[in-house]
Amino acid sequence: MSMPYAPLDGRDWRFTMGLRPLDESRWLEFDDRAHDERALKDSLLAAHYDEVVAVDERADAASRELLDVIVAHLALYFPHQRREVDPHEHPIVAASRLVQEDLCVLERRDAWRLSAACVCFPSRWRLASKLGATLDGIHAPVPLYDELLAAPTNAFFDRLRVGRAFWRLNWTLLDSPALHQPTSERRAPSGSLHDWFFRVERQTLRRLPDSGAAVFTIRTYVDSAAALVARDETFGPSLWRALHTAPSSVQEYKGWVGVAERLSRALKGE
Ligand code: HEM
């Protein structure tokens, strides 16, 4: 396990788009788990294809373009990573097998809609329920999204330009390190600090030049919460503060109800 990102800053929990410009060379990331995570994708695709793949055939051209862009990106920045693909399978699946990221394609029709995706590592949501949905529809279960994020997110997608990529981080606390967590249950993690895992999503957004589609990538990192507390003395207090200050609707959605109190006791050694 490894955690290259630290999305906690010691301040109160807040709801923001948090998008930052991304240099194209840093679009995709590989680490020493690449082999295992690609193998895990292969087995999930073999056993649960319909759970991890959702495609609208109108997005086939955009998916093919995404595959080409990924293969070119690997050739340029990661020449030692695998680039062979099965020409008979759907291009978004072929593309996903090459990388550690989950891949989503959105196209602008009446609104931006999710039109193709291969998501092997969902964090408690079901891909099939989101195909064809608008950004507002995808985020319908997210408290405060409608009030605070819907308008800026829609405007951001309309302004997204080829050649200018962005990234953001999302995090939560779960009681399993499994990458594939498709159930949408909102229960709080069981146990205490030593049973918990800090899960971070590094998300990127960019626009494809030919199809004009938007590509959303999700890279998931998981590490033991106890190990992070032991490694960095600011981590535990920052985590507690973010959990404690999140509004109750967010606590319920994220499965954080009562977690700040349990963390506080664990940090005090009780
Ligand atoms: C600027 C772009 C975006 C922003 C600011 C954003 C923001 C968020 C936020 C704040 C959440 C709540 C989850 C949490 O805090 O743990 C969320 C959930 C989610 N987002 Fe996004 N998001 C963006 C783009 C996208 C895109 C392009 C997709 C396309 C697939 C997507 C799919 C989801 C899904 C599936 C969930 C979980 C919803 C559920 O619980 O059913 N997001 N997003």
mmCIF file of C-alpha atoms and ligand atoms in Angstrom:
data_model
loop_
_atom_site.group_PDB
_atom_site.id
_atom_site.type_symbol
_atom_site.label_atom_id
_atom_site.label_comp_id
_atom_site.label_asym_id
_atom_site.label_seq_id
_atom_site.Cartn_x
_atom_site.Cartn_y
_atom_site.Cartn_z
ATOM 1 C CA MET A 1 0.000 0.000 0.000
ATOM 2 C CA SER A 2 1.131 3.504 -0.621
ATOM 3 C CA MET A 3 -0.273 6.979 -0.315
ATOM 4 C CA PRO A 4 1.422 9.640 -2.390
ATOM 5 C CA TYR A 5 -1.330 12.195 -1.736
ATOM 6 C CA ALA A 6 -2.293 14.079 1.403
ATOM 7 C CA PRO A 7 -5.694 15.673 0.829
ATOM 8 C CA LEU A 8 -6.112 16.731 4.482
ATOM 9 C CA ASP A 9 -4.864 20.184 5.366
ATOM 10 C CA GLY A 10 -5.827 20.420 9.044
ATOM 11 C CA ARG A 11 -8.703 22.776 8.341
ATOM 12 C CA ASP A 12 -12.455 22.257 8.680
ATOM 13 C CA TRP A 13 -14.173 20.014 6.141
ATOM 14 C CA ARG A 14 -15.369 21.956 3.112
ATOM 15 C CA PHE A 15 -16.969 21.300 -0.202
ATOM 16 C CA THR A 16 -15.059 22.537 -3.228
ATOM 17 C CA MET A 17 -14.329 21.574 -6.798
ATOM 18 C CA GLY A 18 -10.655 21.826 -5.894
ATOM 19 C CA LEU A 19 -9.508 21.549 -9.505
ATOM 20 C CA ARG A 20 -5.895 22.299 -10.275
ATOM 21 C CA PRO A 21 -4.120 22.507 -13.650
ATOM 22 C CA LEU A 22 -2.310 19.322 -14.606
ATOM 23 C CA ASP A 23 0.758 19.005 -16.783
ATOM 24 C CA GLU A 24 0.027 16.464 -19.508
ATOM 25 C CA SER A 25 3.112 14.425 -18.619
ATOM 26 C CA ARG A 26 1.474 13.709 -15.227
ATOM 27 C CA TRP A 27 -1.935 12.637 -16.588
ATOM 28 C CA LEU A 28 -1.574 8.938 -15.714
ATOM 29 C CA GLU A 29 0.406 7.387 -12.869
ATOM 30 C CA PHE A 30 2.119 4.026 -12.483
ATOM 31 C CA ASP A 31 3.581 2.566 -9.327
ATOM 32 C CA ASP A 32 4.795 -0.794 -8.068
ATOM 33 C CA ARG A 33 1.204 -2.047 -7.899
ATOM 34 C CA ALA A 34 0.712 -1.708 -11.659
ATOM 35 C CA HIS A 35 1.114 -5.402 -12.384
ATOM 36 C CA ASP A 36 -1.276 -6.499 -9.597
ATOM 37 C CA GLU A 37 -3.900 -3.866 -10.357
ATOM 38 C CA ARG A 38 -3.957 -4.667 -14.065
ATOM 39 C CA ALA A 39 -4.325 -8.355 -13.155
ATOM 40 C CA LEU A 40 -7.173 -7.480 -10.771
ATOM 41 C CA LYS A 41 -8.888 -5.586 -13.591
ATOM 42 C CA ASP A 42 -8.481 -8.610 -15.866
ATOM 43 C CA SER A 43 -10.164 -10.862 -13.312
ATOM 44 C CA LEU A 44 -12.990 -8.379 -12.598
ATOM 45 C CA LEU A 45 -13.587 -8.041 -16.346
ATOM 46 C CA ALA A 46 -13.692 -11.837 -16.653
ATOM 47 C CA ALA A 47 -16.094 -12.339 -13.737
ATOM 48 C CA HIS A 48 -18.203 -9.156 -13.627
ATOM 49 C CA TYR A 49 -17.981 -7.519 -17.060
ATOM 50 C CA ASP A 50 -21.440 -5.917 -16.889
ATOM 51 C CA GLU A 51 -20.704 -4.433 -13.495
ATOM 52 C CA VAL A 52 -17.459 -2.761 -14.499
ATOM 53 C CA VAL A 53 -18.169 -1.763 -18.113
ATOM 54 C CA ALA A 54 -21.004 0.438 -19.409
ATOM 55 C CA VAL A 55 -20.973 1.749 -22.968
ATOM 56 C CA ASP A 56 -23.305 3.622 -25.280
ATOM 57 C CA GLU A 57 -22.335 2.850 -28.875
ATOM 58 C CA ARG A 58 -22.578 6.541 -29.781
ATOM 59 C CA ALA A 59 -19.379 6.963 -27.755
ATOM 60 C CA ASP A 60 -17.401 4.286 -29.613
ATOM 61 C CA ALA A 61 -15.444 6.850 -31.647
ATOM 62 C CA ALA A 62 -14.525 8.783 -28.495
ATOM 63 C CA SER A 63 -13.507 5.552 -26.739
ATOM 64 C CA ARG A 64 -11.295 4.613 -29.685
ATOM 65 C CA GLU A 65 -9.731 8.067 -29.595
ATOM 66 C CA LEU A 66 -9.123 7.649 -25.844
ATOM 67 C CA LEU A 67 -7.374 4.330 -26.472
ATOM 68 C CA ASP A 68 -5.150 5.950 -29.124
ATOM 69 C CA VAL A 69 -4.337 8.874 -26.825
ATOM 70 C CA ILE A 70 -3.438 6.506 -23.974
ATOM 71 C CA VAL A 71 -1.231 4.314 -26.168
ATOM 72 C CA ALA A 72 0.562 7.431 -27.461
ATOM 73 C CA HIS A 73 0.912 8.740 -23.904
ATOM 74 C CA LEU A 74 2.466 5.469 -22.739
ATOM 75 C CA ALA A 75 4.860 5.410 -25.686
ATOM 76 C CA LEU A 76 6.017 8.906 -24.790
ATOM 77 C CA TYR A 77 6.089 8.892 -20.988
ATOM 78 C CA PHE A 78 6.052 5.224 -19.931
ATOM 79 C CA PRO A 79 7.796 3.335 -22.738
ATOM 80 C CA HIS A 80 8.355 0.298 -20.498
ATOM 81 C CA GLN A 81 4.648 -0.214 -19.753
ATOM 82 C CA ARG A 82 2.581 -2.682 -21.768
ATOM 83 C CA ARG A 83 0.893 -1.208 -24.863
ATOM 84 C CA GLU A 84 -0.430 -4.301 -26.678
ATOM 85 C CA VAL A 85 -4.218 -4.443 -26.949
ATOM 86 C CA ASP A 86 -6.792 -6.930 -28.178
ATOM 87 C CA PRO A 87 -8.219 -5.253 -31.308
ATOM 88 C CA HIS A 88 -11.516 -7.138 -30.898
ATOM 89 C CA GLU A 89 -12.522 -5.771 -27.556
ATOM 90 C CA HIS A 90 -14.211 -2.486 -26.761
ATOM 91 C CA PRO A 91 -11.581 0.284 -26.901
ATOM 92 C CA ILE A 92 -12.412 1.669 -23.453
ATOM 93 C CA VAL A 93 -11.885 -1.811 -21.993
ATOM 94 C CA ALA A 94 -8.658 -2.263 -23.941
ATOM 95 C CA ALA A 95 -7.495 1.150 -22.715
ATOM 96 C CA SER A 96 -8.411 0.382 -19.114
ATOM 97 C CA ARG A 97 -6.388 -2.849 -19.110
ATOM 98 C CA LEU A 98 -3.244 -0.807 -19.832
ATOM 99 C CA VAL A 99 -3.442 1.553 -16.864
ATOM 100 C CA GLN A 100 -4.192 1.634 -13.135
ATOM 101 C CA GLU A 101 -6.868 4.323 -13.589
ATOM 102 C CA ASP A 102 -10.580 3.818 -14.094
ATOM 103 C CA LEU A 103 -11.776 5.567 -17.262
ATOM 104 C CA CYS A 104 -14.967 7.498 -18.055
ATOM 105 C CA VAL A 105 -15.987 9.275 -21.269
ATOM 106 C CA LEU A 106 -18.564 12.047 -21.183
ATOM 107 C CA GLU A 107 -20.088 13.654 -24.265
ATOM 108 C CA ARG A 108 -22.034 16.866 -24.664
ATOM 109 C CA ARG A 109 -25.465 16.190 -26.087
ATOM 110 C CA ASP A 110 -28.350 18.149 -24.531
ATOM 111 C CA ALA A 111 -26.014 18.192 -21.510
ATOM 112 C CA TRP A 112 -22.777 16.437 -20.546
ATOM 113 C CA ARG A 113 -23.626 12.755 -20.121
ATOM 114 C CA LEU A 114 -21.639 9.675 -19.148
ATOM 115 C CA SER A 115 -21.447 7.711 -22.381
ATOM 116 C CA ALA A 116 -18.751 5.060 -21.843
ATOM 117 C CA ALA A 117 -16.840 3.813 -18.835
ATOM 118 C CA CYS A 118 -14.712 1.030 -17.474
ATOM 119 C CA VAL A 119 -14.702 1.391 -13.681
ATOM 120 C CA CYS A 120 -13.239 -1.606 -11.850
ATOM 121 C CA PHE A 121 -12.585 0.231 -8.588
ATOM 122 C CA PRO A 122 -15.764 2.115 -7.666
ATOM 123 C CA SER A 123 -16.015 3.582 -4.185
ATOM 124 C CA ARG A 124 -19.536 2.478 -3.242
ATOM 125 C CA TRP A 125 -21.481 3.259 -6.410
ATOM 126 C CA ARG A 126 -22.894 1.253 -9.292
ATOM 127 C CA LEU A 127 -21.680 2.093 -12.765
ATOM 128 C CA ALA A 128 -24.727 0.670 -14.567
ATOM 129 C CA SER A 129 -26.989 3.170 -12.809
ATOM 130 C CA LYS A 130 -24.953 6.119 -14.128
ATOM 131 C CA LEU A 131 -24.672 5.373 -17.871
ATOM 132 C CA GLY A 132 -26.389 8.124 -19.861
ATOM 133 C CA ALA A 133 -26.807 10.301 -16.775
ATOM 134 C CA THR A 134 -25.961 14.002 -16.712
ATOM 135 C CA LEU A 135 -23.416 15.362 -14.228
ATOM 136 C CA ASP A 136 -26.324 16.450 -12.021
ATOM 137 C CA GLY A 137 -27.900 12.994 -12.282
ATOM 138 C CA ILE A 138 -24.642 11.165 -11.544
ATOM 139 C CA HIS A 139 -24.221 13.237 -8.401
ATOM 140 C CA ALA A 140 -27.875 13.051 -7.266
ATOM 141 C CA PRO A 141 -26.997 11.062 -4.080
ATOM 142 C CA VAL A 142 -24.297 13.570 -3.065
ATOM 143 C CA PRO A 143 -25.553 15.987 -0.382
ATOM 144 C CA LEU A 144 -24.907 19.698 -1.047
ATOM 145 C CA TYR A 145 -23.753 18.958 -4.621
ATOM 146 C CA ASP A 146 -26.866 20.531 -6.089
ATOM 147 C CA GLU A 147 -26.520 23.704 -4.032
ATOM 148 C CA LEU A 148 -22.760 24.134 -4.148
ATOM 149 C CA LEU A 149 -21.160 22.203 -6.997
ATOM 150 C CA ALA A 150 -23.669 21.574 -9.790
ATOM 151 C CA ALA A 151 -23.414 25.005 -11.440
ATOM 152 C CA PRO A 152 -19.600 25.370 -11.239
ATOM 153 C CA THR A 153 -19.066 21.763 -12.389
ATOM 154 C CA ASN A 154 -21.366 22.140 -15.411
ATOM 155 C CA ALA A 155 -19.693 25.460 -16.308
ATOM 156 C CA PHE A 156 -16.274 23.878 -15.903
ATOM 157 C CA PHE A 157 -17.135 21.110 -18.384
ATOM 158 C CA ASP A 158 -18.385 23.659 -20.918
ATOM 159 C CA ARG A 159 -15.115 25.566 -20.645
ATOM 160 C CA LEU A 160 -12.824 22.507 -20.738
ATOM 161 C CA ARG A 161 -10.349 22.979 -23.605
ATOM 162 C CA VAL A 162 -8.088 20.573 -25.449
ATOM 163 C CA GLY A 163 -4.547 20.727 -24.077
ATOM 164 C CA ARG A 164 -5.499 21.985 -20.611
ATOM 165 C CA ALA A 165 -5.992 19.119 -18.163
ATOM 166 C CA PHE A 166 -7.041 19.354 -14.498
ATOM 167 C CA TRP A 167 -6.967 17.191 -11.399
ATOM 168 C CA ARG A 168 -8.589 16.958 -7.981
ATOM 169 C CA LEU A 169 -8.580 14.685 -4.941
ATOM 170 C CA ASN A 170 -11.403 12.991 -3.054
ATOM 171 C CA TRP A 171 -10.999 10.881 0.096
ATOM 172 C CA THR A 172 -12.865 8.714 2.549
ATOM 173 C CA LEU A 173 -12.377 6.190 5.320
ATOM 174 C CA LEU A 174 -13.436 2.546 4.900
ATOM 175 C CA ASP A 175 -12.943 -0.707 6.798
ATOM 176 C CA SER A 176 -11.674 -2.641 3.801
ATOM 177 C CA PRO A 177 -8.666 -2.070 1.557
ATOM 178 C CA ALA A 178 -10.475 -3.709 -1.412
ATOM 179 C CA LEU A 179 -10.294 -1.560 -4.533
ATOM 180 C CA HIS A 180 -13.541 -2.969 -5.958
ATOM 181 C CA GLN A 181 -16.338 -1.692 -3.684
ATOM 182 C CA PRO A 182 -19.488 -1.606 -5.816
ATOM 183 C CA THR A 183 -22.156 -1.651 -3.091
ATOM 184 C CA SER A 184 -23.765 1.691 -2.416
ATOM 185 C CA GLU A 185 -24.208 1.092 1.311
ATOM 186 C CA ARG A 186 -23.411 4.079 3.467
ATOM 187 C CA ARG A 187 -22.485 2.295 6.698
ATOM 188 C CA ALA A 188 -19.694 3.607 8.877
ATOM 189 C CA PRO A 189 -16.469 1.597 8.997
ATOM 190 C CA SER A 190 -16.518 -1.038 11.734
ATOM 191 C CA GLY A 191 -13.862 -1.296 14.431
ATOM 192 C CA SER A 192 -11.372 1.444 15.147
ATOM 193 C CA LEU A 193 -8.244 3.045 13.778
ATOM 194 C CA HIS A 194 -6.379 -0.239 13.237
ATOM 195 C CA ASP A 195 -9.216 -1.615 11.099
ATOM 196 C CA TRP A 196 -9.552 1.477 8.911
ATOM 197 C CA PHE A 197 -8.216 2.393 5.505
ATOM 198 C CA PHE A 198 -7.760 5.848 4.058
ATOM 199 C CA ARG A 199 -8.884 5.831 0.452
ATOM 200 C CA VAL A 200 -7.936 8.654 -1.929
ATOM 201 C CA GLU A 201 -9.128 9.171 -5.481
ATOM 202 C CA ARG A 202 -6.899 11.203 -7.764
ATOM 203 C CA GLN A 203 -9.222 12.339 -10.530
ATOM 204 C CA THR A 204 -8.234 13.988 -13.791
ATOM 205 C CA LEU A 205 -10.223 15.720 -16.503
ATOM 206 C CA ARG A 206 -9.239 16.542 -20.054
ATOM 207 C CA ARG A 207 -10.851 16.997 -23.445
ATOM 208 C CA LEU A 208 -10.120 14.894 -26.536
ATOM 209 C CA PRO A 209 -9.293 16.857 -29.710
ATOM 210 C CA ASP A 210 -11.221 14.924 -32.396
ATOM 211 C CA SER A 211 -14.423 13.774 -30.712
ATOM 212 C CA GLY A 212 -14.590 16.704 -28.276
ATOM 213 C CA ALA A 213 -15.461 14.199 -25.521
ATOM 214 C CA ALA A 214 -14.346 14.783 -21.942
ATOM 215 C CA VAL A 215 -12.267 12.101 -20.241
ATOM 216 C CA PHE A 216 -12.526 11.607 -16.481
ATOM 217 C CA THR A 217 -9.951 9.306 -14.906
ATOM 218 C CA ILE A 218 -10.039 7.981 -11.349
ATOM 219 C CA ARG A 219 -6.931 6.565 -9.738
ATOM 220 C CA THR A 220 -7.498 4.969 -6.335
ATOM 221 C CA TYR A 221 -4.883 4.821 -3.588
ATOM 222 C CA VAL A 222 -5.476 2.996 -0.296
ATOM 223 C CA ASP A 223 -3.351 2.924 2.837
ATOM 224 C CA SER A 224 -3.821 1.809 6.416
ATOM 225 C CA ALA A 225 -5.135 4.694 8.546
ATOM 226 C CA ALA A 226 -3.082 3.532 11.527
ATOM 227 C CA ALA A 227 0.097 3.502 9.425
ATOM 228 C CA LEU A 228 -0.609 7.045 8.218
ATOM 229 C CA VAL A 229 -1.173 8.209 11.811
ATOM 230 C CA ALA A 230 2.104 6.583 12.867
ATOM 231 C CA ARG A 231 4.016 8.114 9.962
ATOM 232 C CA ASP A 232 2.803 11.707 10.268
ATOM 233 C CA GLU A 233 1.771 13.340 13.537
ATOM 234 C CA THR A 234 -0.515 15.832 11.769
ATOM 235 C CA PHE A 235 -2.535 13.130 9.972
ATOM 236 C CA GLY A 236 -4.676 11.910 12.909
ATOM 237 C CA PRO A 237 -5.691 15.382 14.159
ATOM 238 C CA SER A 238 -6.363 16.578 10.576
ATOM 239 C CA LEU A 239 -8.502 13.530 9.854
ATOM 240 C CA TRP A 240 -10.426 14.008 13.100
ATOM 241 C CA ARG A 241 -11.068 17.662 12.346
ATOM 242 C CA ALA A 242 -12.345 16.980 8.816
ATOM 243 C CA LEU A 243 -14.632 14.149 10.023
ATOM 244 C CA HIS A 244 -15.862 16.147 13.007
ATOM 245 C CA THR A 245 -16.672 19.315 11.039
ATOM 246 C CA ALA A 246 -18.434 17.665 8.079
ATOM 247 C CA PRO A 247 -22.154 18.492 8.026
ATOM 248 C CA SER A 248 -24.398 15.644 9.183
ATOM 249 C CA SER A 249 -25.793 15.045 5.666
ATOM 250 C CA VAL A 250 -22.225 14.525 4.434
ATOM 251 C CA GLN A 251 -21.410 12.292 7.413
ATOM 252 C CA GLU A 252 -24.382 10.108 6.547
ATOM 253 C CA TYR A 253 -23.561 9.984 2.823
ATOM 254 C CA LYS A 254 -19.917 9.146 3.425
ATOM 255 C CA GLY A 255 -20.609 6.656 6.242
ATOM 256 C CA TRP A 256 -18.817 8.781 8.827
ATOM 257 C CA VAL A 257 -21.488 8.930 11.543
ATOM 258 C CA GLY A 258 -19.798 8.409 14.925
ATOM 259 C CA VAL A 259 -16.385 7.900 13.333
ATOM 260 C CA ALA A 260 -14.809 11.148 14.601
ATOM 261 C CA GLU A 261 -15.580 10.101 18.208
ATOM 262 C CA ARG A 262 -14.076 6.641 17.709
ATOM 263 C CA LEU A 263 -11.002 8.157 16.068
ATOM 264 C CA SER A 264 -10.595 10.644 18.898
ATOM 265 C CA ARG A 265 -10.594 7.820 21.466
ATOM 266 C CA ALA A 266 -8.079 5.853 19.409
ATOM 267 C CA LEU A 267 -5.778 8.877 19.083
ATOM 268 C CA LYS A 268 -5.872 9.358 22.860
ATOM 269 C CA GLY A 269 -4.926 5.720 23.257
ATOM 270 C CA GLU A 270 -8.204 4.799 24.970
HETATM 271 C C1 HEM B 1 -15.416 18.893 -11.695
HETATM 272 C C2 HEM B 1 -15.796 17.659 -11.692
HETATM 273 C C3 HEM B 1 -16.380 16.928 -10.512
HETATM 274 C C4 HEM B 1 -16.556 17.290 -9.209
HETATM 275 C C5 HEM B 1 -16.203 18.622 -8.566
HETATM 276 C C6 HEM B 1 -17.130 16.152 -8.526
HETATM 277 C C7 HEM B 1 -17.442 16.122 -7.176
HETATM 278 C C8 HEM B 1 -17.928 15.033 -6.509
HETATM 279 C C9 HEM B 1 -18.153 14.968 -5.088
HETATM 280 C C10 HEM B 1 -17.862 16.093 -4.108
HETATM 281 C C11 HEM B 1 -18.638 13.756 -4.808
HETATM 282 C C12 HEM B 1 -19.009 13.242 -3.427
HETATM 283 C C13 HEM B 1 -18.135 12.093 -3.098
HETATM 284 C C14 HEM B 1 -17.208 12.283 -1.971
HETATM 285 O O1 HEM B 1 -16.996 13.424 -1.522
HETATM 286 O O2 HEM B 1 -16.652 11.257 -1.574
HETATM 287 C C15 HEM B 1 -18.729 13.021 -6.046
HETATM 288 C C16 HEM B 1 -19.200 11.741 -6.157
HETATM 289 C C17 HEM B 1 -19.273 11.075 -7.352
HETATM 290 N N1 HEM B 1 -18.826 11.524 -8.571
HETATM 291 FE FE1 HEM B 1 -18.109 13.332 -9.005
HETATM 292 N N2 HEM B 1 -17.304 15.142 -9.410
HETATM 293 C C18 HEM B 1 -16.864 15.580 -10.634
HETATM 294 C C19 HEM B 1 -16.888 14.877 -11.803
HETATM 295 C C20 HEM B 1 -17.378 13.629 -11.948
HETATM 296 C C21 HEM B 1 -17.476 12.935 -13.190
HETATM 297 C C22 HEM B 1 -17.033 13.467 -14.544
HETATM 298 C C23 HEM B 1 -18.012 11.739 -12.936
HETATM 299 C C24 HEM B 1 -18.265 10.727 -14.006
HETATM 300 C C25 HEM B 1 -18.411 9.463 -13.843
HETATM 301 C C26 HEM B 1 -18.251 11.660 -11.503
HETATM 302 C C27 HEM B 1 -18.776 10.587 -10.831
HETATM 303 C C28 HEM B 1 -19.077 10.551 -9.492
HETATM 304 C C29 HEM B 1 -19.722 9.429 -8.844
HETATM 305 C C30 HEM B 1 -20.168 8.159 -9.513
HETATM 306 C C31 HEM B 1 -19.846 9.747 -7.510
HETATM 307 C C32 HEM B 1 -20.506 8.882 -6.429
HETATM 308 C C33 HEM B 1 -21.978 9.186 -6.488
HETATM 309 C C34 HEM B 1 -22.813 8.218 -5.669
HETATM 310 O O3 HEM B 1 -22.592 8.132 -4.439
HETATM 311 O O4 HEM B 1 -23.684 7.559 -6.253
HETATM 312 N N3 HEM B 1 -17.857 12.830 -10.933
HETATM 313 N N4 HEM B 1 -18.284 13.826 -7.055
#
